[in-house]
């Protein structure tokens, strides 16, 4: 599974495209704070220049030929699927709801990938419900796009406050007990 973009700073992604588009230096969440980071990267799905750089990257990567096998990536069985982004998000805020622009970007990206490669599956790379900012309608919308082949979901129990690091055993036991109640 080859992912083509990233919401997070550790591999460039949204922030790097915004830097190239002239939006200033991308903040680092651990240094500049979460709010500063999310406010900055929220611009990605509404910045035409940044998205243009991304689309150029998609064209370059998906149209590439494997230098080892000599096969174009679109025909290469070593590729399982294309992932639009690792954990893509709209990064909406109280001031700006980016969900519609996010869905439009996911749609355009999926259509572009499909136009270049009719043979491989495509996924959004979304975290699912949480990655769609707790909007199940958005999650369903982006995964109902014809070009999207499957849904994946990343699970972060600590980040999402499902478990506490200092009480993992207790929280896991409680979770298992609750699950048994639902099953029975």
mmCIF file of the C-alpha atoms, coordinates in Angstrom:
data_MODEL
# 
_entry.id   MODEL 
# 
loop_
_atom_site.group_PDB 
_atom_site.id 
_atom_site.type_symbol 
_atom_site.label_atom_id 
_atom_site.label_alt_id 
_atom_site.label_comp_id 
_atom_site.label_asym_id 
_atom_site.label_entity_id 
_atom_site.label_seq_id 
_atom_site.pdbx_PDB_ins_code 
_atom_site.Cartn_x 
_atom_site.Cartn_y 
_atom_site.Cartn_z 
_atom_site.occupancy 
_atom_site.B_iso_or_equiv 
_atom_site.pdbx_formal_charge 
_atom_site.auth_seq_id 
_atom_site.auth_comp_id 
_atom_site.auth_asym_id 
_atom_site.auth_atom_id 
_atom_site.pdbx_PDB_model_num 
ATOM 1   C CA . UNK A 1 1   ? 0.000   0.000   0.000   1.00 0.00 ? 1   UNK A CA 1 
ATOM 2   C CA . UNK A 1 2   ? 1.601   3.222   -1.141  1.00 0.00 ? 2   UNK A CA 1 
ATOM 3   C CA . UNK A 1 3   ? 0.349   6.364   0.516   1.00 0.00 ? 3   UNK A CA 1 
ATOM 4   C CA . UNK A 1 4   ? 0.818   9.564   -1.444  1.00 0.00 ? 4   UNK A CA 1 
ATOM 5   C CA . UNK A 1 5   ? 0.268   12.279  1.167   1.00 0.00 ? 5   UNK A CA 1 
ATOM 6   C CA . UNK A 1 6   ? 0.173   12.702  4.940   1.00 0.00 ? 6   UNK A CA 1 
ATOM 7   C CA . UNK A 1 7   ? -1.715  14.904  7.365   1.00 0.00 ? 7   UNK A CA 1 
ATOM 8   C CA . UNK A 1 8   ? 1.158   14.763  9.806   1.00 0.00 ? 8   UNK A CA 1 
ATOM 9   C CA . UNK A 1 9   ? 4.433   16.636  9.837   1.00 0.00 ? 9   UNK A CA 1 
ATOM 10  C CA . UNK A 1 10  ? 6.851   13.720  10.021  1.00 0.00 ? 10  UNK A CA 1 
ATOM 11  C CA . UNK A 1 11  ? 6.822   13.081  6.281   1.00 0.00 ? 11  UNK A CA 1 
ATOM 12  C CA . UNK A 1 12  ? 6.041   16.497  4.824   1.00 0.00 ? 12  UNK A CA 1 
ATOM 13  C CA . UNK A 1 13  ? 2.481   16.137  3.628   1.00 0.00 ? 13  UNK A CA 1 
ATOM 14  C CA . UNK A 1 14  ? -0.054  18.940  4.047   1.00 0.00 ? 14  UNK A CA 1 
ATOM 15  C CA . UNK A 1 15  ? 2.478   21.243  5.719   1.00 0.00 ? 15  UNK A CA 1 
ATOM 16  C CA . UNK A 1 16  ? 5.126   20.865  3.031   1.00 0.00 ? 16  UNK A CA 1 
ATOM 17  C CA . UNK A 1 17  ? 2.656   21.536  0.218   1.00 0.00 ? 17  UNK A CA 1 
ATOM 18  C CA . UNK A 1 18  ? 1.500   24.661  2.064   1.00 0.00 ? 18  UNK A CA 1 
ATOM 19  C CA . UNK A 1 19  ? 5.106   25.834  2.501   1.00 0.00 ? 19  UNK A CA 1 
ATOM 20  C CA . UNK A 1 20  ? 5.708   25.381  -1.235  1.00 0.00 ? 20  UNK A CA 1 
ATOM 21  C CA . UNK A 1 21  ? 2.481   27.319  -1.885  1.00 0.00 ? 21  UNK A CA 1 
ATOM 22  C CA . UNK A 1 22  ? 3.915   30.293  0.038   1.00 0.00 ? 22  UNK A CA 1 
ATOM 23  C CA . UNK A 1 23  ? 1.977   29.935  3.284   1.00 0.00 ? 23  UNK A CA 1 
ATOM 24  C CA . UNK A 1 24  ? 5.049   30.254  5.505   1.00 0.00 ? 24  UNK A CA 1 
ATOM 25  C CA . UNK A 1 25  ? 6.943   27.708  7.577   1.00 0.00 ? 25  UNK A CA 1 
ATOM 26  C CA . UNK A 1 26  ? 4.906   24.704  8.677   1.00 0.00 ? 26  UNK A CA 1 
ATOM 27  C CA . UNK A 1 27  ? 4.647   24.427  12.459  1.00 0.00 ? 27  UNK A CA 1 
ATOM 28  C CA . UNK A 1 28  ? 5.660   21.296  14.347  1.00 0.00 ? 28  UNK A CA 1 
ATOM 29  C CA . UNK A 1 29  ? 2.931   20.206  16.794  1.00 0.00 ? 29  UNK A CA 1 
ATOM 30  C CA . UNK A 1 30  ? 5.385   19.101  19.520  1.00 0.00 ? 30  UNK A CA 1 
ATOM 31  C CA . UNK A 1 31  ? 7.165   22.461  19.362  1.00 0.00 ? 31  UNK A CA 1 
ATOM 32  C CA . UNK A 1 32  ? 4.479   24.951  18.302  1.00 0.00 ? 32  UNK A CA 1 
ATOM 33  C CA . UNK A 1 33  ? 1.382   23.322  19.793  1.00 0.00 ? 33  UNK A CA 1 
ATOM 34  C CA . UNK A 1 34  ? -1.533  21.381  18.407  1.00 0.00 ? 34  UNK A CA 1 
ATOM 35  C CA . UNK A 1 35  ? -3.775  24.409  17.762  1.00 0.00 ? 35  UNK A CA 1 
ATOM 36  C CA . UNK A 1 36  ? -1.078  26.215  15.784  1.00 0.00 ? 36  UNK A CA 1 
ATOM 37  C CA . UNK A 1 37  ? -0.402  23.087  13.746  1.00 0.00 ? 37  UNK A CA 1 
ATOM 38  C CA . UNK A 1 38  ? -4.045  22.226  13.031  1.00 0.00 ? 38  UNK A CA 1 
ATOM 39  C CA . UNK A 1 39  ? -4.876  25.841  12.113  1.00 0.00 ? 39  UNK A CA 1 
ATOM 40  C CA . UNK A 1 40  ? -2.006  25.829  9.620   1.00 0.00 ? 40  UNK A CA 1 
ATOM 41  C CA . UNK A 1 41  ? -2.698  22.466  7.967   1.00 0.00 ? 41  UNK A CA 1 
ATOM 42  C CA . UNK A 1 42  ? -6.430  23.228  7.801   1.00 0.00 ? 42  UNK A CA 1 
ATOM 43  C CA . UNK A 1 43  ? -5.539  25.438  4.839   1.00 0.00 ? 43  UNK A CA 1 
ATOM 44  C CA . UNK A 1 44  ? -4.475  22.485  2.675   1.00 0.00 ? 44  UNK A CA 1 
ATOM 45  C CA . UNK A 1 45  ? -7.882  21.379  1.384   1.00 0.00 ? 45  UNK A CA 1 
ATOM 46  C CA . UNK A 1 46  ? -8.812  24.972  0.449   1.00 0.00 ? 46  UNK A CA 1 
ATOM 47  C CA . UNK A 1 47  ? -5.469  26.039  -1.031  1.00 0.00 ? 47  UNK A CA 1 
ATOM 48  C CA . UNK A 1 48  ? -5.548  25.493  -4.800  1.00 0.00 ? 48  UNK A CA 1 
ATOM 49  C CA . UNK A 1 49  ? -1.808  25.964  -5.232  1.00 0.00 ? 49  UNK A CA 1 
ATOM 50  C CA . UNK A 1 50  ? -0.944  23.408  -2.503  1.00 0.00 ? 50  UNK A CA 1 
ATOM 51  C CA . UNK A 1 51  ? -3.432  20.911  -3.946  1.00 0.00 ? 51  UNK A CA 1 
ATOM 52  C CA . UNK A 1 52  ? -1.958  21.528  -7.400  1.00 0.00 ? 52  UNK A CA 1 
ATOM 53  C CA . UNK A 1 53  ? 1.486   20.525  -6.103  1.00 0.00 ? 53  UNK A CA 1 
ATOM 54  C CA . UNK A 1 54  ? -0.087  17.400  -4.624  1.00 0.00 ? 54  UNK A CA 1 
ATOM 55  C CA . UNK A 1 55  ? -1.849  16.508  -7.893  1.00 0.00 ? 55  UNK A CA 1 
ATOM 56  C CA . UNK A 1 56  ? 1.462   16.920  -9.739  1.00 0.00 ? 56  UNK A CA 1 
ATOM 57  C CA . UNK A 1 57  ? 3.039   14.529  -7.227  1.00 0.00 ? 57  UNK A CA 1 
ATOM 58  C CA . UNK A 1 58  ? 0.220   12.012  -7.765  1.00 0.00 ? 58  UNK A CA 1 
ATOM 59  C CA . UNK A 1 59  ? 0.776   12.149  -11.524 1.00 0.00 ? 59  UNK A CA 1 
ATOM 60  C CA . UNK A 1 60  ? 4.521   11.671  -11.069 1.00 0.00 ? 60  UNK A CA 1 
ATOM 61  C CA . UNK A 1 61  ? 4.293   8.742   -8.654  1.00 0.00 ? 61  UNK A CA 1 
ATOM 62  C CA . UNK A 1 62  ? 1.341   6.836   -10.122 1.00 0.00 ? 62  UNK A CA 1 
ATOM 63  C CA . UNK A 1 63  ? 2.707   7.208   -13.676 1.00 0.00 ? 63  UNK A CA 1 
ATOM 64  C CA . UNK A 1 64  ? 6.166   6.022   -12.630 1.00 0.00 ? 64  UNK A CA 1 
ATOM 65  C CA . UNK A 1 65  ? 7.837   2.858   -13.900 1.00 0.00 ? 65  UNK A CA 1 
ATOM 66  C CA . UNK A 1 66  ? 9.367   0.420   -11.433 1.00 0.00 ? 66  UNK A CA 1 
ATOM 67  C CA . UNK A 1 67  ? 13.128  0.683   -11.975 1.00 0.00 ? 67  UNK A CA 1 
ATOM 68  C CA . UNK A 1 68  ? 13.691  -2.916  -10.867 1.00 0.00 ? 68  UNK A CA 1 
ATOM 69  C CA . UNK A 1 69  ? 10.999  -4.726  -12.873 1.00 0.00 ? 69  UNK A CA 1 
ATOM 70  C CA . UNK A 1 70  ? 10.583  -2.229  -15.704 1.00 0.00 ? 70  UNK A CA 1 
ATOM 71  C CA . UNK A 1 71  ? 6.800   -2.372  -15.242 1.00 0.00 ? 71  UNK A CA 1 
ATOM 72  C CA . UNK A 1 72  ? 4.721   0.782   -15.041 1.00 0.00 ? 72  UNK A CA 1 
ATOM 73  C CA . UNK A 1 73  ? 3.284   1.077   -11.526 1.00 0.00 ? 73  UNK A CA 1 
ATOM 74  C CA . UNK A 1 74  ? -0.241  0.791   -12.969 1.00 0.00 ? 74  UNK A CA 1 
ATOM 75  C CA . UNK A 1 75  ? 0.672   -2.764  -14.082 1.00 0.00 ? 75  UNK A CA 1 
ATOM 76  C CA . UNK A 1 76  ? 2.903   -3.739  -11.167 1.00 0.00 ? 76  UNK A CA 1 
ATOM 77  C CA . UNK A 1 77  ? 1.547   -6.609  -9.030  1.00 0.00 ? 77  UNK A CA 1 
ATOM 78  C CA . UNK A 1 78  ? 3.853   -5.539  -6.187  1.00 0.00 ? 78  UNK A CA 1 
ATOM 79  C CA . UNK A 1 79  ? 1.419   -2.679  -5.505  1.00 0.00 ? 79  UNK A CA 1 
ATOM 80  C CA . UNK A 1 80  ? -1.676  -3.667  -3.554  1.00 0.00 ? 80  UNK A CA 1 
ATOM 81  C CA . UNK A 1 81  ? -3.337  -0.264  -3.560  1.00 0.00 ? 81  UNK A CA 1 
ATOM 82  C CA . UNK A 1 82  ? -2.906  3.486   -3.543  1.00 0.00 ? 82  UNK A CA 1 
ATOM 83  C CA . UNK A 1 83  ? -3.739  5.405   -0.404  1.00 0.00 ? 83  UNK A CA 1 
ATOM 84  C CA . UNK A 1 84  ? -4.579  9.068   -0.946  1.00 0.00 ? 84  UNK A CA 1 
ATOM 85  C CA . UNK A 1 85  ? -3.099  10.080  2.378   1.00 0.00 ? 85  UNK A CA 1 
ATOM 86  C CA . UNK A 1 86  ? -2.057  8.727   5.726   1.00 0.00 ? 86  UNK A CA 1 
ATOM 87  C CA . UNK A 1 87  ? -4.861  9.782   8.046   1.00 0.00 ? 87  UNK A CA 1 
ATOM 88  C CA . UNK A 1 88  ? -6.276  12.605  5.923   1.00 0.00 ? 88  UNK A CA 1 
ATOM 89  C CA . UNK A 1 89  ? -8.336  15.155  7.801   1.00 0.00 ? 89  UNK A CA 1 
ATOM 90  C CA . UNK A 1 90  ? -10.224 18.333  7.058   1.00 0.00 ? 90  UNK A CA 1 
ATOM 91  C CA . UNK A 1 91  ? -8.858  20.015  10.204  1.00 0.00 ? 91  UNK A CA 1 
ATOM 92  C CA . UNK A 1 92  ? -12.078 22.022  10.567  1.00 0.00 ? 92  UNK A CA 1 
ATOM 93  C CA . UNK A 1 93  ? -12.335 24.596  13.306  1.00 0.00 ? 93  UNK A CA 1 
ATOM 94  C CA . UNK A 1 94  ? -15.026 26.758  14.896  1.00 0.00 ? 94  UNK A CA 1 
ATOM 95  C CA . UNK A 1 95  ? -14.108 29.464  12.404  1.00 0.00 ? 95  UNK A CA 1 
ATOM 96  C CA . UNK A 1 96  ? -13.923 27.276  9.299   1.00 0.00 ? 96  UNK A CA 1 
ATOM 97  C CA . UNK A 1 97  ? -15.712 24.069  8.371   1.00 0.00 ? 97  UNK A CA 1 
ATOM 98  C CA . UNK A 1 98  ? -13.516 22.345  5.777   1.00 0.00 ? 98  UNK A CA 1 
ATOM 99  C CA . UNK A 1 99  ? -15.510 19.125  5.543   1.00 0.00 ? 99  UNK A CA 1 
ATOM 100 C CA . UNK A 1 100 ? -17.037 19.806  2.115   1.00 0.00 ? 100 UNK A CA 1 
ATOM 101 C CA . UNK A 1 101 ? -13.699 20.976  0.675   1.00 0.00 ? 101 UNK A CA 1 
ATOM 102 C CA . UNK A 1 102 ? -12.085 17.870  2.198   1.00 0.00 ? 102 UNK A CA 1 
ATOM 103 C CA . UNK A 1 103 ? -14.652 15.570  0.527   1.00 0.00 ? 103 UNK A CA 1 
ATOM 104 C CA . UNK A 1 104 ? -14.108 17.378  -2.786  1.00 0.00 ? 104 UNK A CA 1 
ATOM 105 C CA . UNK A 1 105 ? -10.322 16.940  -2.476  1.00 0.00 ? 105 UNK A CA 1 
ATOM 106 C CA . UNK A 1 106 ? -10.669 13.224  -1.673  1.00 0.00 ? 106 UNK A CA 1 
ATOM 107 C CA . UNK A 1 107 ? -12.998 12.817  -4.676  1.00 0.00 ? 107 UNK A CA 1 
ATOM 108 C CA . UNK A 1 108 ? -10.690 14.679  -7.063  1.00 0.00 ? 108 UNK A CA 1 
ATOM 109 C CA . UNK A 1 109 ? -7.681  12.719  -5.805  1.00 0.00 ? 109 UNK A CA 1 
ATOM 110 C CA . UNK A 1 110 ? -9.404  9.351   -6.206  1.00 0.00 ? 110 UNK A CA 1 
ATOM 111 C CA . UNK A 1 111 ? -10.570 10.246  -9.720  1.00 0.00 ? 111 UNK A CA 1 
ATOM 112 C CA . UNK A 1 112 ? -7.072  11.387  -10.699 1.00 0.00 ? 112 UNK A CA 1 
ATOM 113 C CA . UNK A 1 113 ? -5.471  8.192   -9.399  1.00 0.00 ? 113 UNK A CA 1 
ATOM 114 C CA . UNK A 1 114 ? -8.078  6.050   -11.171 1.00 0.00 ? 114 UNK A CA 1 
ATOM 115 C CA . UNK A 1 115 ? -7.506  7.925   -14.444 1.00 0.00 ? 115 UNK A CA 1 
ATOM 116 C CA . UNK A 1 116 ? -3.813  7.041   -14.222 1.00 0.00 ? 116 UNK A CA 1 
ATOM 117 C CA . UNK A 1 117 ? -4.187  3.495   -12.902 1.00 0.00 ? 117 UNK A CA 1 
ATOM 118 C CA . UNK A 1 118 ? -7.288  1.439   -13.724 1.00 0.00 ? 118 UNK A CA 1 
ATOM 119 C CA . UNK A 1 119 ? -5.826  -1.707  -12.143 1.00 0.00 ? 119 UNK A CA 1 
ATOM 120 C CA . UNK A 1 120 ? -5.181  -1.109  -8.454  1.00 0.00 ? 120 UNK A CA 1 
ATOM 121 C CA . UNK A 1 121 ? -7.446  -0.454  -5.530  1.00 0.00 ? 121 UNK A CA 1 
ATOM 122 C CA . UNK A 1 122 ? -7.622  2.982   -3.899  1.00 0.00 ? 122 UNK A CA 1 
ATOM 123 C CA . UNK A 1 123 ? -8.303  3.867   -0.268  1.00 0.00 ? 123 UNK A CA 1 
ATOM 124 C CA . UNK A 1 124 ? -8.639  7.198   1.459   1.00 0.00 ? 124 UNK A CA 1 
ATOM 125 C CA . UNK A 1 125 ? -6.255  6.244   4.279   1.00 0.00 ? 125 UNK A CA 1 
ATOM 126 C CA . UNK A 1 126 ? -8.744  7.716   6.745   1.00 0.00 ? 126 UNK A CA 1 
ATOM 127 C CA . UNK A 1 127 ? -8.889  6.900   10.433  1.00 0.00 ? 127 UNK A CA 1 
ATOM 128 C CA . UNK A 1 128 ? -12.609 6.463   9.886   1.00 0.00 ? 128 UNK A CA 1 
ATOM 129 C CA . UNK A 1 129 ? -15.068 8.202   12.201  1.00 0.00 ? 129 UNK A CA 1 
ATOM 130 C CA . UNK A 1 130 ? -12.370 9.982   14.219  1.00 0.00 ? 130 UNK A CA 1 
ATOM 131 C CA . UNK A 1 131 ? -10.430 11.058  11.144  1.00 0.00 ? 131 UNK A CA 1 
ATOM 132 C CA . UNK A 1 132 ? -13.642 12.532  9.756   1.00 0.00 ? 132 UNK A CA 1 
ATOM 133 C CA . UNK A 1 133 ? -13.949 14.767  12.813  1.00 0.00 ? 133 UNK A CA 1 
ATOM 134 C CA . UNK A 1 134 ? -16.677 12.623  14.374  1.00 0.00 ? 134 UNK A CA 1 
ATOM 135 C CA . UNK A 1 135 ? -18.946 13.144  11.363  1.00 0.00 ? 135 UNK A CA 1 
ATOM 136 C CA . UNK A 1 136 ? -20.228 9.760   10.245  1.00 0.00 ? 136 UNK A CA 1 
ATOM 137 C CA . UNK A 1 137 ? -21.925 11.353  7.233   1.00 0.00 ? 137 UNK A CA 1 
ATOM 138 C CA . UNK A 1 138 ? -18.529 12.605  6.028   1.00 0.00 ? 138 UNK A CA 1 
ATOM 139 C CA . UNK A 1 139 ? -16.962 9.182   6.633   1.00 0.00 ? 139 UNK A CA 1 
ATOM 140 C CA . UNK A 1 140 ? -19.727 7.523   4.624   1.00 0.00 ? 140 UNK A CA 1 
ATOM 141 C CA . UNK A 1 141 ? -19.535 10.158  1.876   1.00 0.00 ? 141 UNK A CA 1 
ATOM 142 C CA . UNK A 1 142 ? -15.803 9.819   1.191   1.00 0.00 ? 142 UNK A CA 1 
ATOM 143 C CA . UNK A 1 143 ? -15.980 6.035   1.267   1.00 0.00 ? 143 UNK A CA 1 
ATOM 144 C CA . UNK A 1 144 ? -18.947 5.915   -1.114  1.00 0.00 ? 144 UNK A CA 1 
ATOM 145 C CA . UNK A 1 145 ? -16.921 7.531   -3.924  1.00 0.00 ? 145 UNK A CA 1 
ATOM 146 C CA . UNK A 1 146 ? -16.925 5.093   -6.850  1.00 0.00 ? 146 UNK A CA 1 
ATOM 147 C CA . UNK A 1 147 ? -13.132 5.074   -7.119  1.00 0.00 ? 147 UNK A CA 1 
ATOM 148 C CA . UNK A 1 148 ? -12.634 4.193   -3.432  1.00 0.00 ? 148 UNK A CA 1 
ATOM 149 C CA . UNK A 1 149 ? -12.204 0.425   -3.167  1.00 0.00 ? 149 UNK A CA 1 
ATOM 150 C CA . UNK A 1 150 ? -12.185 -0.162  0.567   1.00 0.00 ? 150 UNK A CA 1 
ATOM 151 C CA . UNK A 1 151 ? -12.281 1.532   3.934   1.00 0.00 ? 151 UNK A CA 1 
ATOM 152 C CA . UNK A 1 152 ? -9.562  1.215   6.505   1.00 0.00 ? 152 UNK A CA 1 
ATOM 153 C CA . UNK A 1 153 ? -9.513  2.405   10.065  1.00 0.00 ? 153 UNK A CA 1 
ATOM 154 C CA . UNK A 1 154 ? -6.624  3.243   12.329  1.00 0.00 ? 154 UNK A CA 1 
ATOM 155 C CA . UNK A 1 155 ? -7.196  2.764   16.025  1.00 0.00 ? 155 UNK A CA 1 
ATOM 156 C CA . UNK A 1 156 ? -5.423  4.898   18.639  1.00 0.00 ? 156 UNK A CA 1 
ATOM 157 C CA . UNK A 1 157 ? -6.796  3.884   22.061  1.00 0.00 ? 157 UNK A CA 1 
ATOM 158 C CA . UNK A 1 158 ? -4.612  6.316   24.037  1.00 0.00 ? 158 UNK A CA 1 
ATOM 159 C CA . UNK A 1 159 ? -5.043  9.290   21.713  1.00 0.00 ? 159 UNK A CA 1 
ATOM 160 C CA . UNK A 1 160 ? -8.790  8.815   21.634  1.00 0.00 ? 160 UNK A CA 1 
ATOM 161 C CA . UNK A 1 161 ? -8.960  8.381   25.432  1.00 0.00 ? 161 UNK A CA 1 
ATOM 162 C CA . UNK A 1 162 ? -10.309 4.828   25.248  1.00 0.00 ? 162 UNK A CA 1 
ATOM 163 C CA . UNK A 1 163 ? -7.575  3.654   27.615  1.00 0.00 ? 163 UNK A CA 1 
ATOM 164 C CA . UNK A 1 164 ? -5.270  5.256   30.117  1.00 0.00 ? 164 UNK A CA 1 
ATOM 165 C CA . UNK A 1 165 ? -1.591  4.350   30.002  1.00 0.00 ? 165 UNK A CA 1 
ATOM 166 C CA . UNK A 1 166 ? -1.399  4.002   33.782  1.00 0.00 ? 166 UNK A CA 1 
ATOM 167 C CA . UNK A 1 167 ? -4.555  1.857   33.978  1.00 0.00 ? 167 UNK A CA 1 
ATOM 168 C CA . UNK A 1 168 ? -4.436  -0.230  30.825  1.00 0.00 ? 168 UNK A CA 1 
ATOM 169 C CA . UNK A 1 169 ? -5.251  -3.529  32.522  1.00 0.00 ? 169 UNK A CA 1 
ATOM 170 C CA . UNK A 1 170 ? -8.220  -2.047  34.355  1.00 0.00 ? 170 UNK A CA 1 
ATOM 171 C CA . UNK A 1 171 ? -9.530  -0.297  31.220  1.00 0.00 ? 171 UNK A CA 1 
ATOM 172 C CA . UNK A 1 172 ? -9.071  -3.416  29.095  1.00 0.00 ? 172 UNK A CA 1 
ATOM 173 C CA . UNK A 1 173 ? -10.902 -5.544  31.673  1.00 0.00 ? 173 UNK A CA 1 
ATOM 174 C CA . UNK A 1 174 ? -13.747 -3.010  31.775  1.00 0.00 ? 174 UNK A CA 1 
ATOM 175 C CA . UNK A 1 175 ? -13.858 -2.924  27.966  1.00 0.00 ? 175 UNK A CA 1 
ATOM 176 C CA . UNK A 1 176 ? -14.030 -6.734  27.793  1.00 0.00 ? 176 UNK A CA 1 
ATOM 177 C CA . UNK A 1 177 ? -16.806 -6.851  30.386  1.00 0.00 ? 177 UNK A CA 1 
ATOM 178 C CA . UNK A 1 178 ? -18.793 -4.260  28.420  1.00 0.00 ? 178 UNK A CA 1 
ATOM 179 C CA . UNK A 1 179 ? -18.264 -6.225  25.215  1.00 0.00 ? 179 UNK A CA 1 
ATOM 180 C CA . UNK A 1 180 ? -19.598 -9.401  26.845  1.00 0.00 ? 180 UNK A CA 1 
ATOM 181 C CA . UNK A 1 181 ? -22.707 -7.490  27.923  1.00 0.00 ? 181 UNK A CA 1 
ATOM 182 C CA . UNK A 1 182 ? -23.336 -6.465  24.308  1.00 0.00 ? 182 UNK A CA 1 
ATOM 183 C CA . UNK A 1 183 ? -22.708 -9.990  22.987  1.00 0.00 ? 183 UNK A CA 1 
ATOM 184 C CA . UNK A 1 184 ? -25.012 -11.632 25.546  1.00 0.00 ? 184 UNK A CA 1 
# 
